[in-house]
Amino acid sequence: MTYSDGTSSKHTIDDIDASNFILSWTFFEGDALMGIINTATHHMKFIPSPNGGSVFKQTFVIRYKGDAKQMDDVINITKEAIKNTFKKMESYAIAHPEVY
């Protein structure tokens, strides 16, 4: 995948369970890993809610290279990027209900 800023990363899909609304994938190569992360696995689940919406839950499993330590700024940047992505998706869905 190539991002708008020109950086790139490689991903693999680990699991798709459409009946339970689950998706897992792993970043395993590229700029997004910043040279200190071996892999970053994302586990996503969408849980239908009674009001017609859904609850989104995501877990990250980050495996660092060698003796590299967890960096809080990496976690915060990732959380912020995902939050912004979902805000944009929500805005698009609200503005274009005919797509869904």
Coordinates of N, CA and C in Angstrom, one line a residue:
M1 N 0.8 -1.2 0.0 CA 0.0 0.0 0.0 C 0.9 1.2 0.0
T2 N 0.6 2.2 -0.8 CA 1.3 3.5 -0.8 C 0.4 4.5 -0.3
Y3 N 0.8 5.3 0.6 CA 0.1 6.4 1.3 C 0.2 7.7 0.6
S4 N -0.6 8.6 0.9 CA -0.6 9.9 0.2 C 0.7 10.7 0.4
D5 N 1.4 10.4 1.5 CA 2.7 11.1 1.7 C 3.8 10.4 1.0
G6 N 3.6 9.3 0.3 CA 4.6 8.6 -0.5 C 5.2 7.5 0.3
T7 N 4.9 7.3 1.6 CA 5.4 6.1 2.3 C 4.6 4.9 1.9
S8 N 5.1 3.7 2.3 CA 4.4 2.5 1.9 C 4.5 1.5 2.9
S9 N 3.7 0.4 2.8 CA 3.8 -0.7 3.7 C 3.2 -1.9 3.0
K10 N 3.5 -3.1 3.5 CA 3.0 -4.3 3.0 C 2.1 -4.9 4.1
H11 N 1.0 -5.5 3.7 CA 0.0 -6.1 4.6 C -0.3 -7.5 4.2
T12 N -0.8 -8.3 5.1 CA -1.4 -9.6 4.8 C -2.7 -9.7 5.6
I13 N -3.7 -10.2 4.9 CA -5.0 -10.4 5.6 C -4.9 -11.8 6.3
D14 N -5.1 -11.7 7.7 CA -5.0 -12.9 8.5 C -6.3 -13.7 8.6
D15 N -7.4 -12.9 8.7 CA -8.7 -13.5 9.0 C -9.8 -12.6 8.5
I16 N -10.8 -13.1 7.8 CA -12.1 -12.4 7.5 C -13.2 -13.4 7.9
D17 N -14.0 -12.9 8.9 CA -15.2 -13.7 9.3 C -16.4 -12.8 9.1
A18 N -17.0 -12.8 7.9 CA -18.1 -11.9 7.6 C -19.3 -12.1 8.5
S19 N -19.5 -13.4 8.9 CA -20.7 -13.6 9.7 C -20.6 -13.0 11.1
N20 N -19.4 -12.9 11.6 CA -19.2 -12.3 12.9 C -18.6 -10.9 12.8
F21 N -18.5 -10.3 11.6 CA -18.0 -9.0 11.4 C -16.6 -8.8 12.0
I22 N -15.7 -9.7 11.7 CA -14.3 -9.7 12.2 C -13.3 -9.7 11.1
L23 N -12.3 -8.8 11.2 CA -11.2 -8.7 10.3 C -9.9 -8.6 11.0
S24 N -8.9 -9.3 10.6 CA -7.6 -9.2 11.2 C -6.6 -9.1 10.1
W25 N -5.6 -8.2 10.2 CA -4.5 -8.1 9.2 C -3.2 -7.7 9.9
T26 N -2.1 -7.9 9.2 CA -0.8 -7.6 9.7 C 0.0 -6.8 8.8
F27 N 0.6 -5.7 9.3 CA 1.7 -5.0 8.6 C 2.9 -5.8 8.8
F28 N 3.7 -6.0 7.8 CA 4.9 -6.8 8.0 C 6.1 -6.2 7.3
E29 N 6.0 -5.1 6.6 CA 7.1 -4.4 6.0 C 6.7 -3.0 5.6
G30 N 7.7 -2.1 5.6 CA 7.5 -0.8 5.1 C 7.7 0.4 6.1
D31 N 7.6 1.6 5.6 CA 7.8 2.8 6.3 C 7.0 2.9 7.6
A32 N 5.8 2.4 7.5 CA 4.9 2.6 8.7 C 5.4 1.9 9.9
L33 N 6.3 0.9 9.8 CA 6.9 0.2 10.9 C 8.1 0.9 11.5
M34 N 8.5 2.0 10.9 CA 9.6 2.9 11.4 C 10.9 2.3 11.8
G35 N 11.2 1.1 11.2 CA 12.4 0.4 11.5 C 12.6 -0.2 12.8
I36 N 11.6 -0.1 13.7 CA 11.7 -0.7 15.1 C 10.6 -1.7 15.3
I37 N 9.7 -1.8 14.4 CA 8.6 -2.8 14.6 C 8.7 -3.9 13.6
N38 N 8.7 -5.1 14.1 CA 8.7 -6.3 13.2 C 7.4 -6.5 12.5
T39 N 6.3 -6.6 13.3 CA 5.0 -6.7 12.8 C 4.0 -5.9 13.6
A40 N 2.9 -5.5 13.1 CA 1.8 -4.9 13.8 C 0.5 -5.6 13.3
T41 N -0.1 -6.3 14.2 CA -1.4 -7.0 13.8 C -2.6 -6.3 14.4
H42 N -3.6 -6.1 13.6 CA -4.8 -5.4 13.9 C -5.9 -6.4 13.9
H43 N -6.7 -6.5 15.0 CA -7.9 -7.3 15.1 C -9.1 -6.4 15.3
M44 N -10.0 -6.4 14.3 CA -11.2 -5.5 14.3 C -12.4 -6.3 14.4
K45 N -13.4 -5.8 15.2 CA -14.7 -6.4 15.3 C -15.8 -5.3 15.3
F46 N -16.8 -5.5 14.5 CA -18.0 -4.6 14.5 C -19.1 -5.4 15.2
I47 N -19.7 -4.8 16.2 CA -20.8 -5.4 17.0 C -22.0 -4.6 16.7
P48 N -23.0 -5.3 16.1 CA -24.3 -4.5 15.8 C -24.9 -4.1 17.1
S49 N -25.5 -2.9 17.1 CA -26.2 -2.3 18.3 C -27.7 -2.3 18.0
P50 N -28.5 -2.3 19.0 CA -29.9 -2.3 18.8 C -30.5 -1.1 18.1
N51 N -29.8 0.0 18.0 CA -30.3 1.2 17.4 C -30.0 1.3 15.9
G52 N -29.4 0.2 15.4 CA -29.1 0.1 13.9 C -27.7 0.5 13.6
G53 N -27.0 1.0 14.6 CA -25.6 1.3 14.4 C -24.7 0.1 14.8
S54 N -23.5 0.4 15.2 CA -22.5 -0.6 15.6 C -21.5 -0.1 16.5
V55 N -20.9 -1.0 17.2 CA -19.8 -0.7 18.1 C -18.5 -1.3 17.5
F56 N -17.5 -0.5 17.4 CA -16.2 -0.9 16.8 C -15.2 -1.2 17.9
K57 N -14.6 -2.4 17.8 CA -13.5 -2.7 18.8 C -12.3 -3.1 18.0
Q58 N -11.1 -2.6 18.4 CA -9.9 -2.9 17.8 C -8.8 -3.2 18.8
T59 N -8.0 -4.2 18.5 CA -6.9 -4.6 19.3 C -5.6 -4.6 18.4
F60 N -4.5 -4.0 18.9 CA -3.3 -4.1 18.2 C -2.3 -5.0 19.0
V61 N -1.6 -5.8 18.2 CA -0.5 -6.6 18.8 C 0.8 -6.1 18.0
I62 N 1.7 -5.4 18.7 CA 2.9 -4.9 18.1 C 4.1 -5.7 18.6
R63 N 4.8 -6.2 17.6 CA 6.0 -7.0 18.0 C 7.2 -6.1 17.5
Y64 N 8.0 -5.7 18.5 CA 9.2 -4.9 18.2 C 10.4 -5.7 17.8
K65 N 11.3 -5.1 17.1 CA 12.5 -5.8 16.6 C 13.5 -5.8 17.8
G66 N 14.2 -6.9 18.0 CA 15.3 -7.0 19.0 C 14.9 -6.4 20.3
D67 N 15.7 -5.5 20.8 CA 15.5 -4.9 22.1 C 14.7 -3.6 22.1
A68 N 14.1 -3.3 20.9 CA 13.4 -2.0 20.8 C 12.2 -2.0 21.8
K69 N 12.0 -0.9 22.4 CA 11.0 -0.8 23.5 C 9.7 -0.1 22.9
Q70 N 8.6 -0.4 23.5 CA 7.3 0.3 23.1 C 7.5 1.8 23.2
M71 N 7.0 2.4 22.2 CA 7.1 3.9 22.2 C 5.6 4.4 22.3
D72 N 5.3 5.2 23.3 CA 4.0 5.7 23.5 C 3.5 6.6 22.3
D73 N 4.5 7.3 21.7 CA 4.1 8.2 20.6 C 3.6 7.3 19.4
V74 N 4.2 6.2 19.2 CA 3.8 5.3 18.1 C 2.3 4.8 18.4
I75 N 2.0 4.5 19.6 CA 0.7 4.1 20.0 C -0.3 5.2 19.8
N76 N 0.1 6.4 20.2 CA -0.8 7.6 20.1 C -1.0 8.0 18.7
I77 N 0.0 7.9 17.9 CA -0.1 8.3 16.4 C -1.1 7.3 15.8
T78 N -0.9 6.0 16.1 CA -1.8 5.0 15.5 C -3.2 5.2 15.9
K79 N -3.5 5.4 17.2 CA -4.8 5.7 17.6 C -5.5 6.9 17.0
E80 N -4.7 7.9 16.9 CA -5.2 9.2 16.3 C -5.5 9.0 14.8
A81 N -4.7 8.2 14.1 CA -4.9 8.0 12.7 C -6.2 7.2 12.4
I82 N -6.4 6.2 13.3 CA -7.6 5.3 13.2 C -8.9 6.1 13.5
K83 N -8.8 7.0 14.6 CA -9.9 7.8 14.9 C -10.3 8.7 13.8
N84 N -9.3 9.4 13.2 CA -9.5 10.3 12.1 C -10.1 9.6 10.9
T85 N -9.6 8.4 10.6 CA -10.1 7.6 9.5 C -11.6 7.3 9.7
F86 N -12.0 6.9 10.9 CA -13.4 6.5 11.1 C -14.3 7.8 11.1
K87 N -13.8 8.9 11.6 CA -14.5 10.1 11.5 C -14.8 10.5 10.0
K88 N -13.8 10.3 9.2 CA -14.0 10.6 7.7 C -15.0 9.6 7.1
M89 N -14.9 8.3 7.5 CA -15.8 7.3 7.0 C -17.3 7.6 7.4
E90 N -17.4 8.0 8.7 CA -18.7 8.3 9.2 C -19.3 9.6 8.5
S91 N -18.5 10.6 8.3 CA -19.0 11.8 7.6 C -19.4 11.4 6.2
Y92 N -18.7 10.6 5.5 CA -19.0 10.2 4.1 C -20.3 9.4 4.2
A93 N -20.5 8.4 5.1 CA -21.7 7.6 5.2 C -22.9 8.5 5.4
I94 N -22.8 9.5 6.3 CA -23.9 10.4 6.6 C -24.3 11.2 5.4
A95 N -23.2 11.7 4.7 CA -23.5 12.5 3.5 C -24.0 11.7 2.3
H96 N -23.7 10.4 2.3 CA -24.1 9.6 1.1 C -24.8 8.3 1.6
P97 N -26.0 8.5 2.2 CA -26.7 7.3 2.7 C -27.1 6.3 1.6
E98 N -27.2 6.8 0.3 CA -27.6 5.9 -0.8 C -26.5 4.9 -1.1
V99 N -25.3 5.1 -0.7 CA -24.2 4.2 -0.9 C -24.4 2.9 -0.1
Y100 N -25.0 3.0 1.0 CA -25.2 1.8 1.9 C -26.6 1.4 1.8

